[in-house]
Coordinates of C-alpha atoms and ligand atoms in Angstrom, one line a residue:
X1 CA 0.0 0.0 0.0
X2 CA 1.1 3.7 -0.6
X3 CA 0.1 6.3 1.4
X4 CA 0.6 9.7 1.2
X5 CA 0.3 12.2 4.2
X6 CA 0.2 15.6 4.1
X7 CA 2.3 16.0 1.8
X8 CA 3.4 19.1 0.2
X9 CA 5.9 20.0 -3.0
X10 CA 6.9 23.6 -3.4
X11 CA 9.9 24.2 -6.4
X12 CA 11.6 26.6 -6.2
X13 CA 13.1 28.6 -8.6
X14 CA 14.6 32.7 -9.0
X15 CA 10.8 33.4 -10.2
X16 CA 9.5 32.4 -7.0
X17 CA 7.7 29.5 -5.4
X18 CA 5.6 26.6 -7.1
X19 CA 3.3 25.3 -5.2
X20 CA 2.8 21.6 -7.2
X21 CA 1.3 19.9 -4.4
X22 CA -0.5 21.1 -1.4
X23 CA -1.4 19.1 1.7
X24 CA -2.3 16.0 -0.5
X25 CA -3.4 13.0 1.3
X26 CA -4.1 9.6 -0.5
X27 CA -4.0 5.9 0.1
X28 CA -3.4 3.6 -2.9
X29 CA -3.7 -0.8 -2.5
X30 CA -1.3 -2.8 -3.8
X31 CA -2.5 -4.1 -7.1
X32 CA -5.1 -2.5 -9.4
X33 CA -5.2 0.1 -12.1
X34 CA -5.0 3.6 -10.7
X35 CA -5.6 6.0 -13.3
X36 CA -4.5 10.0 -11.7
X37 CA -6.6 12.7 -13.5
X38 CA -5.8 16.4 -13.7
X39 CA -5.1 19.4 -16.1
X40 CA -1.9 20.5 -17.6
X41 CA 0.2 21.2 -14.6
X42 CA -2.1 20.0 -11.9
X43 CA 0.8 18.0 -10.4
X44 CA 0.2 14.7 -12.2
X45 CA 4.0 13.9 -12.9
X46 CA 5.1 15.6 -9.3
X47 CA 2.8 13.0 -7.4
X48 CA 4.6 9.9 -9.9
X49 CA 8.0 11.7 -9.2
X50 CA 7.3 11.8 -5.8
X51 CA 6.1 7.7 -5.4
X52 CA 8.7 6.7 -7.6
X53 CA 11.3 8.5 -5.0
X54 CA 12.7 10.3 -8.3
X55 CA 11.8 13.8 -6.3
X56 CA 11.8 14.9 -2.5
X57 CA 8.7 16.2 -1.2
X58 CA 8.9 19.5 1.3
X59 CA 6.7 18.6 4.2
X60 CA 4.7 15.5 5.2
X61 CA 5.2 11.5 4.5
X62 CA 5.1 9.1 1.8
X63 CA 5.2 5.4 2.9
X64 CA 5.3 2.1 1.0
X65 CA 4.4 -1.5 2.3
X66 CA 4.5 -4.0 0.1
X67 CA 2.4 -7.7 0.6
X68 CA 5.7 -9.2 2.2
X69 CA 5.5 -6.9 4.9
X70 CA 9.0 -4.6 3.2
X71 CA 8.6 -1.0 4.1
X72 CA 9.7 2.2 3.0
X73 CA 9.5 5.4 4.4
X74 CA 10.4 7.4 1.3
X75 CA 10.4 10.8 3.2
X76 CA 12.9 9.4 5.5
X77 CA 14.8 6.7 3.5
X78 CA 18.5 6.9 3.1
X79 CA 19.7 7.7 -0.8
X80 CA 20.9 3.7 -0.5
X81 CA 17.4 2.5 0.5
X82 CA 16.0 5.1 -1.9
X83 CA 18.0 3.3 -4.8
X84 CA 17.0 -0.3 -3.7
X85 CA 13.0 0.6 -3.8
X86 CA 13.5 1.8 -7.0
X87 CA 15.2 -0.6 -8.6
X88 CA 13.7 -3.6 -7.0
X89 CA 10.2 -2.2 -6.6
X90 CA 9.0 0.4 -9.2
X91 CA 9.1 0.4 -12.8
X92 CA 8.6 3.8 -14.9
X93 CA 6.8 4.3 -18.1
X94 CA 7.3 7.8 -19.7
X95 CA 5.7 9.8 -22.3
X96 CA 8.9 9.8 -24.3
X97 CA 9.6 6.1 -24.1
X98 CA 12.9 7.3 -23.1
X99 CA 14.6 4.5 -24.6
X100 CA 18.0 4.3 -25.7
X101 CA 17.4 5.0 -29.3
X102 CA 20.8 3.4 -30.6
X103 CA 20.4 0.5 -28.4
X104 CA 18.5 -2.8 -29.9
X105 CA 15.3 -3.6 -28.3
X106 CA 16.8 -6.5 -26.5
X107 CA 19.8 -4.4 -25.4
X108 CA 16.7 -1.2 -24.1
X109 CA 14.6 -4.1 -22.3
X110 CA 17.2 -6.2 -20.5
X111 CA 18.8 -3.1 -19.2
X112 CA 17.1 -3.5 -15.5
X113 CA 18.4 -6.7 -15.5
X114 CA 21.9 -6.3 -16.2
X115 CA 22.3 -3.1 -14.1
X116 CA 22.2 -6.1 -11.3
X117 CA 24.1 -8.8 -12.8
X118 CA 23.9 -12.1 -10.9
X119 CA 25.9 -15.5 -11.6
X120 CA 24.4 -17.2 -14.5
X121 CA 22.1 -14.0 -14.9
X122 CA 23.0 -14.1 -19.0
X123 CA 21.7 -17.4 -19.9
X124 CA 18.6 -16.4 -18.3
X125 CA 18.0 -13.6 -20.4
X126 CA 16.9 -15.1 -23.3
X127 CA 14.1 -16.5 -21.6
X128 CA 13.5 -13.5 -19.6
X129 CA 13.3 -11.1 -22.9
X130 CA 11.1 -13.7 -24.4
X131 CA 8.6 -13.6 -22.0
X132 CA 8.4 -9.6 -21.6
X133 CA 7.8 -9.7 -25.2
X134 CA 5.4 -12.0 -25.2
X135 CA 3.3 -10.1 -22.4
X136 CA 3.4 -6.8 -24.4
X137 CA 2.4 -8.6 -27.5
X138 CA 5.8 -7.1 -29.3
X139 CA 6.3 -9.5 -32.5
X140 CA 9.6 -7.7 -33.5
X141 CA 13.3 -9.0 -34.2
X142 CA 15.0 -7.9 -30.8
X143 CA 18.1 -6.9 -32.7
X144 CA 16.1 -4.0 -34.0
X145 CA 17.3 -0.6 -32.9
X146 CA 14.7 1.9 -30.6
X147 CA 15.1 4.4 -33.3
X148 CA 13.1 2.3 -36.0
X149 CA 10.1 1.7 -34.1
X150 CA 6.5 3.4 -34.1
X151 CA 5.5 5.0 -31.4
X152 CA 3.1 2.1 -30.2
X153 CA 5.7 -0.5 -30.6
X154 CA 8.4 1.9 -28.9
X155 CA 6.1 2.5 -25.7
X156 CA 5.9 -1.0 -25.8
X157 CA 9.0 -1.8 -25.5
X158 CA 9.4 1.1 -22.7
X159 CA 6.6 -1.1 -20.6
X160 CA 8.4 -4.2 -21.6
X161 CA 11.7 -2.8 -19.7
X162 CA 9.4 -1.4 -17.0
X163 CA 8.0 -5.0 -16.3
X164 CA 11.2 -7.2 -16.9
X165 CA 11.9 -7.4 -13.1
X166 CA 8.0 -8.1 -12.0
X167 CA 8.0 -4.6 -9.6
X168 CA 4.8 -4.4 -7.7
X169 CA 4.5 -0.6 -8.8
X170 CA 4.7 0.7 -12.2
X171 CA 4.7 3.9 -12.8
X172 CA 3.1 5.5 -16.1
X173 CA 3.1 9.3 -16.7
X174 CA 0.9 9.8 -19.9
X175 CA 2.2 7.5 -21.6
X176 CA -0.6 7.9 -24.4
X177 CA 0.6 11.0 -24.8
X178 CA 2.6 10.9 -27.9
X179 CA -0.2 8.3 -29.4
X180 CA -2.8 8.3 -31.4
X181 CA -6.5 7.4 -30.3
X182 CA -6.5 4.0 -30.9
X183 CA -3.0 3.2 -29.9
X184 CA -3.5 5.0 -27.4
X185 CA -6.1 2.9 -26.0
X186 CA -4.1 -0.6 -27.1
X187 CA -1.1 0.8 -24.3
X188 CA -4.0 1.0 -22.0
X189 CA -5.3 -2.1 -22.7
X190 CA -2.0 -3.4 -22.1
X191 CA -1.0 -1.6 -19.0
X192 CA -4.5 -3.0 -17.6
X193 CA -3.7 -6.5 -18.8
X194 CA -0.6 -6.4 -16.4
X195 CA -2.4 -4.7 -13.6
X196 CA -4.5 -7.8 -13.6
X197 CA -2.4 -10.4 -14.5
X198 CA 0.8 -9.3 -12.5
X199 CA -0.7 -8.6 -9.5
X200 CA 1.2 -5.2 -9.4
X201 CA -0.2 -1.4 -9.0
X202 CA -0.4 0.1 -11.9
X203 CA -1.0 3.9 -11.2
X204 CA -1.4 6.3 -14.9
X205 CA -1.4 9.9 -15.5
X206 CA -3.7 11.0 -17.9
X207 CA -5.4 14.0 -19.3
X208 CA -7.7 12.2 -21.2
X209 CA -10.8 11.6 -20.0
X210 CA -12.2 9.2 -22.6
X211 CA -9.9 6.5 -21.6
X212 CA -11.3 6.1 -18.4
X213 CA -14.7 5.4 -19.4
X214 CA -13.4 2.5 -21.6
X215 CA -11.1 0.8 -18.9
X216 CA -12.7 -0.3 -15.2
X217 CA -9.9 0.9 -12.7
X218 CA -10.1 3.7 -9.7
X219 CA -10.1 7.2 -11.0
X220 CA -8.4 10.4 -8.6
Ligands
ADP301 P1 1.3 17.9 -14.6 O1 2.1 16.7 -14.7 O2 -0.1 17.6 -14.0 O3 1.1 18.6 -15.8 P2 3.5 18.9 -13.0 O4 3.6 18.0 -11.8 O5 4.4 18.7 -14.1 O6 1.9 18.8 -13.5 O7 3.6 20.4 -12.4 C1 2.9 20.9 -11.3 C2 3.3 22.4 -11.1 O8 4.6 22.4 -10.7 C3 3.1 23.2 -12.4 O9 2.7 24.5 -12.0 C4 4.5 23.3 -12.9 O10 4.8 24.5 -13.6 C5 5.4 23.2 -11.6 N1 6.7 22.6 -11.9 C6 6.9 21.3 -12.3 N2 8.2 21.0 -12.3 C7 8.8 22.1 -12.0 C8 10.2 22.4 -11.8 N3 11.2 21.5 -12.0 N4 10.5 23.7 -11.4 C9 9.6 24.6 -11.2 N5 8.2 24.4 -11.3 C10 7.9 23.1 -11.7
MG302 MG1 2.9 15.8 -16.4

């Protein structure tokens, strides 16, 4: 569960104070589809920053407990534990992609994986990529590069690399954003898919409110 008290995010900057978040309090289970609604600067991406850990908040607490009992307080957390919940626990999905556009797609997806190479990790990942590609429905050669991809098949890839260590939070800032309608609603589809199948949180930003009366999930 996540759970978000008080919590307040000023930035600031020589024109003065932002104000992104103001005593926000909210309370998020473990698995499901969350989808986090707002206008253009609303905070959308500031609340993701914040439960991914990639940003500090300014007053308040963010916690995360996990089925298995783990805990994190990420208001409080050293920069060590900070790094271990993010790379054992969250996965990010951008509006960008944000892949590495001369990288293959096998080389963009494993990435997570070798970033904490194990003993015997490299026969695995054959089997690993395999299976990530099969659960975002990607029927490419993985020795393609990012840069010749659509857009759909790129921010598949991105989920693919998001999901190849099974975190139990993923983390999807408008990631339609950059689509069209219909593809649009296929990443949906998909990120839904594995919010149901994975047993994992799967919390989007969106500023599109026609998605959410397509796809069941809890709306804020
Ligand atoms: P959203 O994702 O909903 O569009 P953001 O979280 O990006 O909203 O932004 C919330 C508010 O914080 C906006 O007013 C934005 O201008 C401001 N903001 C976001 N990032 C920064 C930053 N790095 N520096 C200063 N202000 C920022
Ligand atoms: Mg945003």
């Amino acid at each position: 569960m996540i759970k978000l008290q008080n919590v307040e995010k000023v930035y600031k900057s020589e024109n003065g104070n932002v104000t992104a978040l103001n005593d926000i309090n909210l309370e998020f289970e473990s698995s499901g589809m969350v989808f986090v609604v707002g206008r253009s600067g609303s905070g959308k991406t500031t609340l993701l920053n914040i439960i991914g850990s990639l940003d500090h908040i300014d007053n308040g607490e963010v916690s995360v407990t996990f089925p298995n009992e783990d805990e994190y307080n990420l208001s409080a957390a050293s920069e060590k534990e900070l790094d271990e919940y993010r790379n054992l626990h969250v996965g990010f999905v951008f509006q960008e992609y944000n892949l590495l556009k001369d990288w293959s797609i096998r080389d963009n997806i494993l990435l997570p994986v070798r970033q904490q190479y194990t003993e015997g990790a490299e026969q695995e990942e054959e089997k690993i990529l395999e299976q990530v590609l099969h659960e975002t429905d990607l029927n490419i050669k993985p020795e393609r590069k990012a840069n010749e991809l659509s857009g759909g098949q790129a921010q598949r890839v991105a989920i693919a690399r998001a999901i190849v260590k099974n975190p139990e939070i993923i983390l999807a800032d408008e990631p339609t954003g950059n689509l069209d309608a219909e593809t649009g609603r296929a990443i949906v589809g998909l990120l839904h898919n594995i919010s149901r199948t994975g047993g994992s949180l799967v919390l989007m930003t969106t500023h599109n409110l026609h998605l959410l009366h397509e796809f069941p999930g809890q709306v804020y």
